[in-house]
mmCIF file of C-alpha atoms and ligand atoms in Angstrom:
data_model
loop_
_atom_site.group_PDB
_atom_site.id
_atom_site.type_symbol
_atom_site.label_atom_id
_atom_site.label_comp_id
_atom_site.label_asym_id
_atom_site.label_seq_id
_atom_site.Cartn_x
_atom_site.Cartn_y
_atom_site.Cartn_z
ATOM 1 C CA MET A 5 7.463 -40.048 -56.079
ATOM 2 C CA ASN A 6 8.908 -41.951 -53.239
ATOM 3 C CA ALA A 7 11.440 -38.810 -52.844
ATOM 4 C CA ILE A 8 8.545 -36.512 -52.437
ATOM 5 C CA LEU A 9 6.860 -38.536 -49.813
ATOM 6 C CA ILE A 10 10.227 -39.100 -47.888
ATOM 7 C CA THR A 11 10.593 -35.307 -48.118
ATOM 8 C CA ILE A 12 7.317 -34.937 -46.660
ATOM 9 C CA VAL A 13 7.807 -37.102 -43.917
ATOM 10 C CA ILE A 14 11.201 -35.475 -42.740
ATOM 11 C CA VAL A 15 9.727 -31.896 -42.847
ATOM 12 C CA LEU A 16 6.708 -33.389 -40.742
ATOM 13 C CA ILE A 17 9.294 -34.977 -38.161
ATOM 14 C CA VAL A 18 11.302 -31.713 -37.901
ATOM 15 C CA VAL A 19 8.115 -29.764 -37.615
ATOM 16 C CA ILE A 20 6.814 -31.793 -34.760
ATOM 17 C CA VAL A 21 10.093 -31.981 -32.987
ATOM 18 C CA ASN A 22 10.260 -28.263 -33.057
ATOM 19 C CA MET A 23 7.192 -27.864 -31.468
ATOM 20 C CA SER A 24 7.727 -30.322 -28.790
ATOM 21 C CA VAL A 25 10.663 -28.396 -28.097
ATOM 22 C CA LEU A 26 8.998 -25.066 -28.332
ATOM 23 C CA THR A 27 6.106 -26.590 -25.825
ATOM 24 C CA PHE A 28 8.748 -27.941 -23.667
ATOM 25 C CA ARG A 29 10.470 -24.160 -23.452
ATOM 26 C CA LYS A 30 7.047 -22.646 -22.875
ATOM 27 C CA GLY A 31 6.267 -25.047 -20.159
ATOM 28 C CA ASN A 32 9.658 -24.016 -18.485
ATOM 29 C CA ASN A 33 8.646 -20.407 -18.874
ATOM 30 C CA GLU A 34 5.316 -20.936 -16.938
ATOM 31 C CA LYS A 35 7.485 -22.233 -13.939
ATOM 32 C CA GLN A 36 9.733 -19.098 -14.315
ATOM 33 C CA PRO A 37 8.053 -16.223 -12.629
ATOM 34 C CA TYR A 38 8.564 -12.789 -14.576
ATOM 35 C CA GLU A 39 9.601 -9.886 -12.210
ATOM 36 C CA LYS A 40 10.023 -6.501 -12.371
ATOM 37 C CA LYS A 41 11.077 -3.834 -9.726
ATOM 38 C CA PHE A 42 10.776 -0.113 -10.361
ATOM 39 C CA TYR A 43 10.208 2.921 -8.279
ATOM 40 C CA SER A 44 6.972 4.600 -8.001
ATOM 41 C CA LEU A 45 4.672 6.345 -5.421
ATOM 42 C CA GLY A 46 7.711 7.172 -3.388
ATOM 43 C CA THR A 47 8.788 3.314 -3.009
ATOM 44 C CA ILE A 48 10.088 0.379 -4.596
ATOM 45 C CA MET A 49 7.798 -1.819 -6.153
ATOM 46 C CA THR A 50 8.051 -5.520 -6.895
ATOM 47 C CA LEU A 51 5.690 -7.318 -9.428
ATOM 48 C CA THR A 52 6.150 -11.070 -9.489
ATOM 49 C CA VAL A 53 3.766 -12.928 -12.135
ATOM 50 C CA TYR A 54 3.818 -16.767 -12.538
ATOM 51 C CA GLY A 55 2.557 -18.043 -15.872
ATOM 52 C CA LYS A 56 2.319 -16.730 -19.228
ATOM 53 C CA LYS A 57 1.841 -13.126 -20.342
ATOM 54 C CA GLY A 58 3.534 -12.049 -17.281
ATOM 55 C CA GLU A 59 5.691 -9.435 -18.925
ATOM 56 C CA LYS A 60 2.984 -7.761 -20.948
ATOM 57 C CA ALA A 61 0.610 -7.683 -17.784
ATOM 58 C CA VAL A 62 3.369 -6.270 -15.562
ATOM 59 C CA GLU A 63 3.920 -3.543 -18.590
ATOM 60 C CA GLU A 64 0.494 -2.758 -18.077
ATOM 61 C CA ALA A 65 0.323 -2.540 -14.164
ATOM 62 C CA GLU A 66 3.645 -0.504 -14.082
ATOM 63 C CA LYS A 67 1.857 2.155 -16.349
ATOM 64 C CA LYS A 68 -1.171 2.283 -14.268
ATOM 65 C CA ILE A 69 0.922 2.832 -11.308
ATOM 66 C CA MET A 70 2.967 5.393 -12.639
ATOM 67 C CA SER A 71 -0.387 7.285 -13.858
ATOM 68 C CA ILE A 72 -1.911 6.988 -10.582
ATOM 69 C CA ASP A 73 1.342 8.650 -9.142
ATOM 70 C CA ASP A 74 0.921 11.403 -11.610
ATOM 71 C CA GLU A 75 -2.621 12.254 -10.556
ATOM 72 C CA MET A 76 -2.336 11.710 -6.669
ATOM 73 C CA SER A 77 1.281 12.481 -5.587
ATOM 74 C CA VAL A 78 1.522 15.666 -3.654
ATOM 75 C CA PHE A 79 5.234 15.786 -4.904
ATOM 76 C CA LYS A 80 4.490 16.540 -8.600
ATOM 77 C CA ASP A 81 2.756 20.194 -9.388
ATOM 78 C CA TYR A 82 1.000 18.843 -12.059
ATOM 79 C CA SER A 83 -1.011 16.189 -10.267
ATOM 80 C CA GLN A 84 -4.661 16.476 -9.383
ATOM 81 C CA VAL A 85 -4.115 16.451 -5.711
ATOM 82 C CA SER A 86 -1.585 19.425 -5.935
ATOM 83 C CA ARG A 87 -4.066 21.394 -8.250
ATOM 84 C CA ILE A 88 -6.993 20.804 -5.495
ATOM 85 C CA ASN A 89 -4.350 22.035 -2.921
ATOM 86 C CA ARG A 90 -3.192 25.109 -4.744
ATOM 87 C CA ASN A 91 -7.108 25.851 -5.260
ATOM 88 C CA ALA A 92 -7.976 25.448 -1.501
ATOM 89 C CA GLY A 93 -10.655 27.902 -0.336
ATOM 90 C CA GLY A 94 -11.738 28.155 -4.032
ATOM 91 C CA LYS A 95 -14.194 26.458 -6.183
ATOM 92 C CA LEU A 96 -14.498 22.696 -6.348
ATOM 93 C CA LEU A 97 -12.144 21.276 -9.224
ATOM 94 C CA PRO A 98 -13.145 18.369 -11.512
ATOM 95 C CA VAL A 99 -11.044 15.311 -10.693
ATOM 96 C CA SER A 100 -10.895 11.864 -12.517
ATOM 97 C CA GLU A 101 -13.091 8.873 -11.324
ATOM 98 C CA GLU A 102 -10.123 7.416 -9.721
ATOM 99 C CA THR A 103 -8.829 10.448 -7.560
ATOM 100 C CA TYR A 104 -12.440 10.939 -6.571
ATOM 101 C CA PHE A 105 -12.884 7.571 -5.463
ATOM 102 C CA VAL A 106 -9.693 7.440 -3.529
ATOM 103 C CA ILE A 107 -10.525 10.634 -1.937
ATOM 104 C CA LYS A 108 -14.027 9.221 -1.079
ATOM 105 C CA LYS A 109 -12.731 6.441 0.159
ATOM 106 C CA ALA A 110 -9.968 8.048 2.340
ATOM 107 C CA ILE A 111 -12.943 10.160 3.851
ATOM 108 C CA GLN A 112 -14.436 7.022 5.152
ATOM 109 C CA PHE A 113 -11.331 5.969 6.871
ATOM 110 C CA CYS A 114 -11.205 9.365 8.491
ATOM 111 C CA ARG A 115 -14.681 9.156 9.789
ATOM 112 C CA MET A 116 -14.252 5.493 10.988
ATOM 113 C CA SER A 117 -10.892 6.136 12.900
ATOM 114 C CA LYS A 118 -12.553 9.629 14.311
ATOM 115 C CA GLY A 119 -9.806 11.574 12.608
ATOM 116 C CA ALA A 120 -6.751 9.598 13.516
ATOM 117 C CA PHE A 121 -6.372 9.085 9.870
ATOM 118 C CA ASP A 122 -6.930 12.560 8.152
ATOM 119 C CA ILE A 123 -5.854 13.302 4.888
ATOM 120 C CA THR A 124 -5.662 16.950 5.544
ATOM 121 C CA ILE A 125 -2.554 16.344 7.541
ATOM 122 C CA ARG A 126 -0.591 17.502 4.343
ATOM 123 C CA PRO A 127 0.354 20.884 6.098
ATOM 124 C CA ILE A 128 1.884 19.377 9.176
ATOM 125 C CA VAL A 129 3.667 16.366 7.164
ATOM 126 C CA GLY A 130 5.209 19.249 4.981
ATOM 127 C CA LEU A 131 6.670 20.796 7.998
ATOM 128 C CA TRP A 132 8.396 17.855 9.430
ATOM 129 C CA GLY A 133 9.422 16.618 5.957
ATOM 130 C CA ILE A 134 10.130 13.011 7.272
ATOM 131 C CA GLY A 135 12.124 11.404 4.596
ATOM 132 C CA SER A 136 13.188 14.448 2.424
ATOM 133 C CA ASP A 137 16.151 16.390 2.577
ATOM 134 C CA HIS A 138 14.671 18.920 4.889
ATOM 135 C CA GLN A 139 13.553 16.766 7.824
ATOM 136 C CA ARG A 140 13.408 18.467 11.039
ATOM 137 C CA VAL A 141 11.750 19.108 14.389
ATOM 138 C CA PRO A 142 9.468 22.060 13.798
ATOM 139 C CA ARG A 143 8.822 24.516 16.582
ATOM 140 C CA GLN A 144 5.681 24.361 18.285
ATOM 141 C CA SER A 145 4.312 27.521 17.191
ATOM 142 C CA GLU A 146 4.770 26.203 13.688
ATOM 143 C CA ILE A 147 2.808 22.939 14.686
ATOM 144 C CA ASP A 148 0.171 25.099 16.023
ATOM 145 C CA ASP A 149 -0.032 27.038 13.075
ATOM 146 C CA LYS A 150 -0.481 24.362 10.705
ATOM 147 C CA LEU A 151 -2.757 22.320 13.024
ATOM 148 C CA LYS A 152 -5.440 24.962 12.502
ATOM 149 C CA PHE A 153 -6.081 23.562 8.807
ATOM 150 C CA VAL A 154 -6.054 19.943 9.781
ATOM 151 C CA ASN A 155 -9.839 18.625 9.357
ATOM 152 C CA TYR A 156 -10.868 16.212 7.177
ATOM 153 C CA LYS A 157 -14.578 17.612 7.499
ATOM 154 C CA ASP A 158 -13.308 20.487 5.365
ATOM 155 C CA VAL A 159 -12.920 18.270 2.304
ATOM 156 C CA LEU A 160 -15.715 19.239 -0.043
ATOM 157 C CA LEU A 161 -17.066 16.451 -2.296
ATOM 158 C CA ASP A 162 -19.571 16.816 -5.408
ATOM 159 C CA GLU A 163 -20.462 13.417 -6.372
ATOM 160 C CA LYS A 164 -22.607 14.638 -9.451
ATOM 161 C CA ASN A 165 -19.639 16.435 -11.108
ATOM 162 C CA ASN A 166 -16.594 14.463 -9.500
ATOM 163 C CA SER A 167 -15.476 17.462 -8.234
ATOM 164 C CA VAL A 168 -13.381 18.119 -4.873
ATOM 165 C CA GLY A 169 -12.332 21.189 -2.976
ATOM 166 C CA LEU A 170 -10.959 22.215 0.323
ATOM 167 C CA LYS A 171 -12.936 24.569 2.258
ATOM 168 C CA TYR A 172 -10.320 27.176 3.576
ATOM 169 C CA LYS A 173 -7.091 28.533 2.116
ATOM 170 C CA ASN A 174 -3.721 26.884 3.035
ATOM 171 C CA GLN A 175 -5.525 23.352 3.516
ATOM 172 C CA GLU A 176 -4.005 20.685 1.734
ATOM 173 C CA ILE A 177 -4.692 16.950 1.343
ATOM 174 C CA ASP A 178 -2.184 13.944 1.301
ATOM 175 C CA LEU A 179 -2.922 10.698 -0.297
ATOM 176 C CA GLY A 180 0.462 9.118 0.841
ATOM 177 C CA GLY A 181 -1.538 6.913 3.532
ATOM 178 C CA ILE A 182 -3.925 5.149 0.949
ATOM 179 C CA ALA A 183 -2.826 5.816 -2.555
ATOM 180 C CA LYS A 184 -0.597 2.488 -2.651
ATOM 181 C CA GLY A 185 -3.388 0.344 -1.611
ATOM 182 C CA TYR A 186 -5.607 1.787 -4.243
ATOM 183 C CA ALA A 187 -2.566 1.187 -6.608
ATOM 184 C CA ALA A 188 -2.433 -2.768 -5.618
ATOM 185 C CA ASP A 189 -6.354 -3.160 -6.177
ATOM 186 C CA GLN A 190 -5.502 -1.915 -9.444
ATOM 187 C CA VAL A 191 -2.768 -3.821 -10.387
ATOM 188 C CA LYS A 192 -4.742 -7.156 -9.307
ATOM 189 C CA ASN A 193 -7.752 -6.202 -11.622
ATOM 190 C CA ILE A 194 -5.054 -5.911 -14.396
ATOM 191 C CA PHE A 195 -3.737 -9.187 -13.888
ATOM 192 C CA LEU A 196 -7.100 -10.927 -13.509
ATOM 193 C CA ASN A 197 -7.991 -9.072 -16.820
ATOM 194 C CA LYS A 198 -4.913 -10.870 -18.284
ATOM 195 C CA HIS A 199 -6.142 -14.286 -17.012
ATOM 196 C CA ILE A 200 -3.154 -14.448 -14.539
ATOM 197 C CA LYS A 201 -4.148 -16.705 -11.869
ATOM 198 C CA SER A 202 -0.699 -16.103 -9.388
ATOM 199 C CA ALA A 203 1.316 -13.093 -8.564
ATOM 200 C CA LEU A 204 2.738 -11.432 -5.531
ATOM 201 C CA ILE A 205 2.020 -7.565 -5.797
ATOM 202 C CA ASN A 206 4.512 -5.904 -3.417
ATOM 203 C CA LEU A 207 4.167 -1.903 -3.450
ATOM 204 C CA GLY A 208 6.785 -1.113 -0.717
ATOM 205 C CA GLY A 209 5.249 -3.171 1.902
ATOM 206 C CA ASN A 210 1.552 -3.081 0.564
ATOM 207 C CA VAL A 211 1.276 -6.736 -0.620
ATOM 208 C CA PHE A 212 -1.305 -8.363 -2.276
ATOM 209 C CA ALA A 213 -0.950 -12.194 -2.542
ATOM 210 C CA MET A 214 -3.174 -12.942 -5.668
ATOM 211 C CA GLY A 215 -3.723 -16.886 -6.099
ATOM 212 C CA LYS A 216 -1.770 -19.717 -4.861
ATOM 213 C CA LYS A 217 1.874 -20.276 -5.425
ATOM 214 C CA LEU A 218 2.698 -22.725 -8.343
ATOM 215 C CA ASN A 219 2.991 -25.714 -5.902
ATOM 216 C CA GLY A 220 -0.663 -25.272 -5.069
ATOM 217 C CA GLN A 221 0.453 -23.739 -1.532
ATOM 218 C CA PRO A 222 -0.914 -20.394 -0.022
ATOM 219 C CA PHE A 223 1.779 -17.552 -0.214
ATOM 220 C CA LYS A 224 3.637 -17.047 3.117
ATOM 221 C CA ILE A 225 4.167 -13.303 3.801
ATOM 222 C CA GLY A 226 6.339 -12.427 6.674
ATOM 223 C CA ILE A 227 5.555 -9.820 9.234
ATOM 224 C CA GLN A 228 8.754 -7.643 9.717
ATOM 225 C CA ASN A 229 10.375 -7.038 13.030
ATOM 226 C CA PRO A 230 9.710 -3.343 13.221
ATOM 227 C CA LEU A 231 12.834 -3.222 15.682
ATOM 228 C CA SER A 232 15.360 -4.746 13.344
ATOM 229 C CA GLU A 233 16.602 -4.876 9.594
ATOM 230 C CA ARG A 234 14.311 -5.325 6.564
ATOM 231 C CA GLY A 235 14.068 -9.177 6.117
ATOM 232 C CA ASP A 236 14.004 -10.377 9.561
ATOM 233 C CA PHE A 237 10.675 -11.460 10.620
ATOM 234 C CA VAL A 238 8.591 -11.903 13.973
ATOM 235 C CA GLY A 239 5.969 -14.120 12.478
ATOM 236 C CA ILE A 240 4.548 -15.407 8.975
ATOM 237 C CA ILE A 241 0.890 -15.547 7.655
ATOM 238 C CA SER A 242 -0.229 -17.917 4.808
ATOM 239 C CA VAL A 243 -2.554 -16.277 2.420
ATOM 240 C CA MET A 244 -4.437 -16.390 -0.847
ATOM 241 C CA ASN A 245 -6.123 -13.824 -2.627
ATOM 242 C CA LYS A 246 -5.431 -11.482 0.421
ATOM 243 C CA SER A 247 -4.152 -7.817 0.657
ATOM 244 C CA VAL A 248 -1.492 -7.622 3.746
ATOM 245 C CA VAL A 249 -0.612 -3.970 4.466
ATOM 246 C CA THR A 250 1.684 -2.943 7.311
ATOM 247 C CA SER A 251 2.141 0.689 8.741
ATOM 248 C CA GLY A 252 5.734 0.760 10.399
ATOM 249 C CA ASN A 253 7.905 2.844 12.160
ATOM 250 C CA TYR A 254 10.967 1.414 10.746
ATOM 251 C CA GLU A 255 10.985 2.594 7.191
ATOM 252 C CA ARG A 256 10.590 6.444 7.190
ATOM 253 C CA TYR A 257 12.161 8.237 10.174
ATOM 254 C CA PHE A 258 14.878 10.277 11.333
ATOM 255 C CA LYS A 259 16.677 10.959 14.740
ATOM 256 C CA ALA A 260 17.250 14.107 16.618
ATOM 257 C CA ASP A 261 18.257 14.981 20.045
ATOM 258 C CA GLY A 262 18.337 10.949 20.795
ATOM 259 C CA LYS A 263 14.544 10.536 19.717
ATOM 260 C CA ARG A 264 13.294 8.920 17.001
ATOM 261 C CA PHE A 265 10.767 10.713 14.645
ATOM 262 C CA GLN A 266 8.625 8.501 12.142
ATOM 263 C CA HIS A 267 6.310 9.576 9.566
ATOM 264 C CA ILE A 268 2.716 8.893 10.903
ATOM 265 C CA ILE A 269 1.544 12.044 12.263
ATOM 266 C CA ASP A 270 -1.191 12.144 15.237
ATOM 267 C CA PRO A 271 -3.625 14.866 13.832
ATOM 268 C CA ARG A 272 -4.503 15.785 17.550
ATOM 269 C CA THR A 273 -0.970 16.670 18.473
ATOM 270 C CA GLY A 274 0.741 17.483 15.144
ATOM 271 C CA TYR A 275 3.882 15.229 16.410
ATOM 272 C CA PRO A 276 4.525 11.576 14.979
ATOM 273 C CA SER A 277 2.342 8.943 16.625
ATOM 274 C CA GLU A 278 3.173 7.946 20.118
ATOM 275 C CA SER A 279 0.445 5.501 20.412
ATOM 276 C CA LYS A 280 2.895 2.583 21.453
ATOM 277 C CA ILE A 281 1.907 0.739 18.543
ATOM 278 C CA ILE A 282 4.993 0.375 16.110
ATOM 279 C CA SER A 283 3.516 -1.791 13.639
ATOM 280 C CA ALA A 284 0.154 -2.372 12.423
ATOM 281 C CA THR A 285 -0.793 -4.761 9.757
ATOM 282 C CA ILE A 286 -4.022 -5.162 7.963
ATOM 283 C CA ILE A 287 -5.302 -8.531 6.274
ATOM 284 C CA SER A 288 -8.085 -7.886 3.930
ATOM 285 C CA ASP A 289 -9.615 -8.345 0.383
ATOM 286 C CA LEU A 290 -9.034 -4.973 -0.786
ATOM 287 C CA SER A 291 -5.736 -3.104 -0.598
ATOM 288 C CA ILE A 292 -7.223 0.272 -0.114
ATOM 289 C CA ASP A 293 -9.068 -0.602 2.861
ATOM 290 C CA GLY A 294 -5.651 -2.284 4.274
ATOM 291 C CA ASP A 295 -3.824 0.745 3.657
ATOM 292 C CA GLY A 296 -6.329 3.510 4.842
ATOM 293 C CA LEU A 297 -7.060 1.336 7.885
ATOM 294 C CA SER A 298 -3.353 0.432 8.680
ATOM 295 C CA THR A 299 -2.462 4.326 9.107
ATOM 296 C CA GLY A 300 -5.443 5.229 11.032
ATOM 297 C CA VAL A 301 -5.300 2.110 13.611
ATOM 298 C CA TYR A 302 -1.394 2.856 14.161
ATOM 299 C CA ILE A 303 -2.526 6.291 15.796
ATOM 300 C CA LEU A 304 -5.291 5.075 17.809
ATOM 301 C CA GLY A 305 -3.516 2.754 19.903
ATOM 302 C CA ILE A 306 -3.841 -0.943 20.821
ATOM 303 C CA ASN A 307 -7.500 -0.983 22.721
ATOM 304 C CA LYS A 308 -9.275 1.372 20.086
ATOM 305 C CA ALA A 309 -7.611 -0.487 17.285
ATOM 306 C CA LEU A 310 -8.381 -3.931 17.948
ATOM 307 C CA ASN A 311 -12.015 -2.942 18.769
ATOM 308 C CA LEU A 312 -12.244 -1.249 15.310
ATOM 309 C CA ILE A 313 -10.901 -4.063 13.546
ATOM 310 C CA GLN A 314 -13.260 -6.800 15.604
ATOM 311 C CA SER A 315 -15.929 -4.669 14.520
ATOM 312 C CA LEU A 316 -15.472 -5.015 10.738
ATOM 313 C CA ASN A 317 -16.419 -7.968 8.785
ATOM 314 C CA GLY A 318 -13.790 -9.763 6.715
ATOM 315 C CA ILE A 319 -10.858 -7.631 8.200
ATOM 316 C CA GLU A 320 -8.138 -8.807 10.498
ATOM 317 C CA ALA A 321 -5.053 -7.308 12.029
ATOM 318 C CA ILE A 322 -1.749 -7.885 13.667
ATOM 319 C CA PHE A 323 -0.287 -5.236 15.916
ATOM 320 C CA ILE A 324 3.175 -4.988 17.475
ATOM 321 C CA THR A 325 3.641 -2.668 20.366
ATOM 322 C CA GLU A 326 6.964 -1.285 21.663
ATOM 323 C CA ASP A 327 6.947 -3.469 24.723
ATOM 324 C CA LYS A 328 7.464 -6.384 21.783
ATOM 325 C CA LYS A 329 3.776 -7.593 22.235
ATOM 326 C CA ILE A 330 2.025 -8.971 19.396
ATOM 327 C CA SER A 331 -1.777 -8.790 19.293
ATOM 328 C CA VAL A 332 -3.864 -10.473 16.644
ATOM 329 C CA THR A 333 -7.517 -10.429 15.841
ATOM 330 C CA SER A 334 -9.328 -13.563 16.223
ATOM 331 C CA GLY A 335 -10.010 -14.705 12.691
ATOM 332 C CA ILE A 336 -6.081 -14.516 12.018
ATOM 333 C CA LYS A 337 -4.866 -16.401 15.452
ATOM 334 C CA ASP A 338 -4.859 -19.788 13.878
ATOM 335 C CA ASN A 339 -3.023 -18.626 10.950
ATOM 336 C CA PHE A 340 -0.052 -16.555 12.752
ATOM 337 C CA GLN A 341 3.063 -18.364 13.265
ATOM 338 C CA LEU A 342 5.371 -16.480 15.660
ATOM 339 C CA CYS A 343 9.009 -17.007 14.757
ATOM 340 C CA ASN A 344 10.957 -14.850 17.086
ATOM 341 C CA GLU A 345 10.874 -15.556 20.644
ATOM 342 C CA GLU A 346 11.817 -12.216 21.679
ATOM 343 C CA PHE A 347 8.104 -11.140 21.029
ATOM 344 C CA ILE A 348 5.294 -12.409 23.082
ATOM 345 C CA LEU A 349 1.765 -13.284 21.453
ATOM 346 C CA GLU A 350 -0.933 -11.837 23.567
ATOM 347 C CA GLU A 351 -3.847 -14.400 24.260
HETATM 348 P P1 ADP B 426 3.656 3.962 4.171
HETATM 349 O O1 ADP B 426 3.713 4.997 3.182
HETATM 350 O O2 ADP B 426 5.123 3.583 4.813
HETATM 351 O O3 ADP B 426 3.145 2.689 3.541
HETATM 352 P P2 ADP B 426 1.323 4.762 5.406
HETATM 353 O O4 ADP B 426 0.419 3.952 4.431
HETATM 354 O O5 ADP B 426 0.942 4.496 6.775
HETATM 355 O O6 ADP B 426 2.835 4.142 5.315
HETATM 356 O O7 ADP B 426 1.412 6.312 5.153
HETATM 357 C C1 ADP B 426 2.108 7.192 5.626
HETATM 358 C C2 ADP B 426 1.874 8.550 4.731
HETATM 359 O O8 ADP B 426 0.652 9.018 5.191
HETATM 360 C C3 ADP B 426 2.838 9.431 5.346
HETATM 361 O O9 ADP B 426 4.138 9.557 4.741
HETATM 362 C C4 ADP B 426 2.079 10.818 5.157
HETATM 363 O O10 ADP B 426 2.210 11.197 3.590
HETATM 364 C C5 ADP B 426 0.749 10.321 5.310
HETATM 365 N N1 ADP B 426 0.286 10.406 6.981
HETATM 366 C C6 ADP B 426 0.985 10.853 7.977
HETATM 367 N N2 ADP B 426 0.041 10.757 9.016
HETATM 368 C C7 ADP B 426 -1.199 10.712 8.585
HETATM 369 C C8 ADP B 426 -2.645 10.584 9.077
HETATM 370 N N3 ADP B 426 -2.722 11.077 10.271
HETATM 371 N N4 ADP B 426 -3.547 10.598 8.449
HETATM 372 C C9 ADP B 426 -3.319 10.237 7.061
HETATM 373 N N5 ADP B 426 -2.241 10.231 6.193
HETATM 374 C C10 ADP B 426 -1.032 10.552 6.957
HETATM 375 MG MG1 MG B 427 -1.544 3.613 4.791
#
């Protein structure tokens, strides 16, 4: 009888010790973020999740991003965007709710920026091929030829049937200036559903800072020096549950005849934007807003850009111009910490 009791006690002790070891390990894991890098939507993505169930959540997020790429990429023949483009001038095509939503949202930013952001820019983007293996400076006549097809007002939307079309043959849309923002919002929603409280979603410079860092502090996001290497910052902002999106001239560009040609095209000229803004950062609740706006205001130039962002509720911006001046909107002024003295913060 005694022997049985002693055995039970020993077994219990072993179980309790093991459980506490397991709990200790789990506790440790919660402090170790789960991080994954992968390639999608034309860029490198890094998802960093703090807390339990990180791996599962990241797996689901990666699948979601890949499916957005499959639906919205102009580089995949089978994507819905490619089908819309091939069908230009013809009947409207039914698309997924997601593709419809992104196109509809994109059109709002086209309007808001008075056509500086214009998703029908694709024929011109294709001509320059910036970032591809066939990038080149096109002849003026080629640009004139393609510019005729650029007009976001020719995107036809049928809300009832989730269908999209283009009015004229040879017109093409490109969601490259907005899809990453949409993807970041979707990743955030997946993480929320998985009860993740803290994560950094970085889709090639499209950042969403979810919650706080483990030490209770907000995330610090560096604003890249557009005139320098990656990882050299002009300033830092602290954010919680915010999207921080930058459109810059430093990621995708090529040089020819001593000139630098970057990938954001001014739809008025068909040439890379020469607005003097070399970096436009938008801070917002939704990343789709940040992405759509950052590309548009980059082209608008500093005065119009500041006016547009100041007129929008809950959206802030940081602009850097080629003369190394930094302008920030009123709501982010106290938050922005300059950390490079070569740059001047405008009052
Ligand atoms: P990144 O892709 O570097 O994050 P953006 O969000 O600013 O930068 O998007 C740039 C992409 O948007 C280009 O590569 C091109 O596909 C597309 N694009 C270029 N010019 C325009 C424009 N005026 N309006 C809408 N999309 C554009
Ligand atoms: Mg953008």
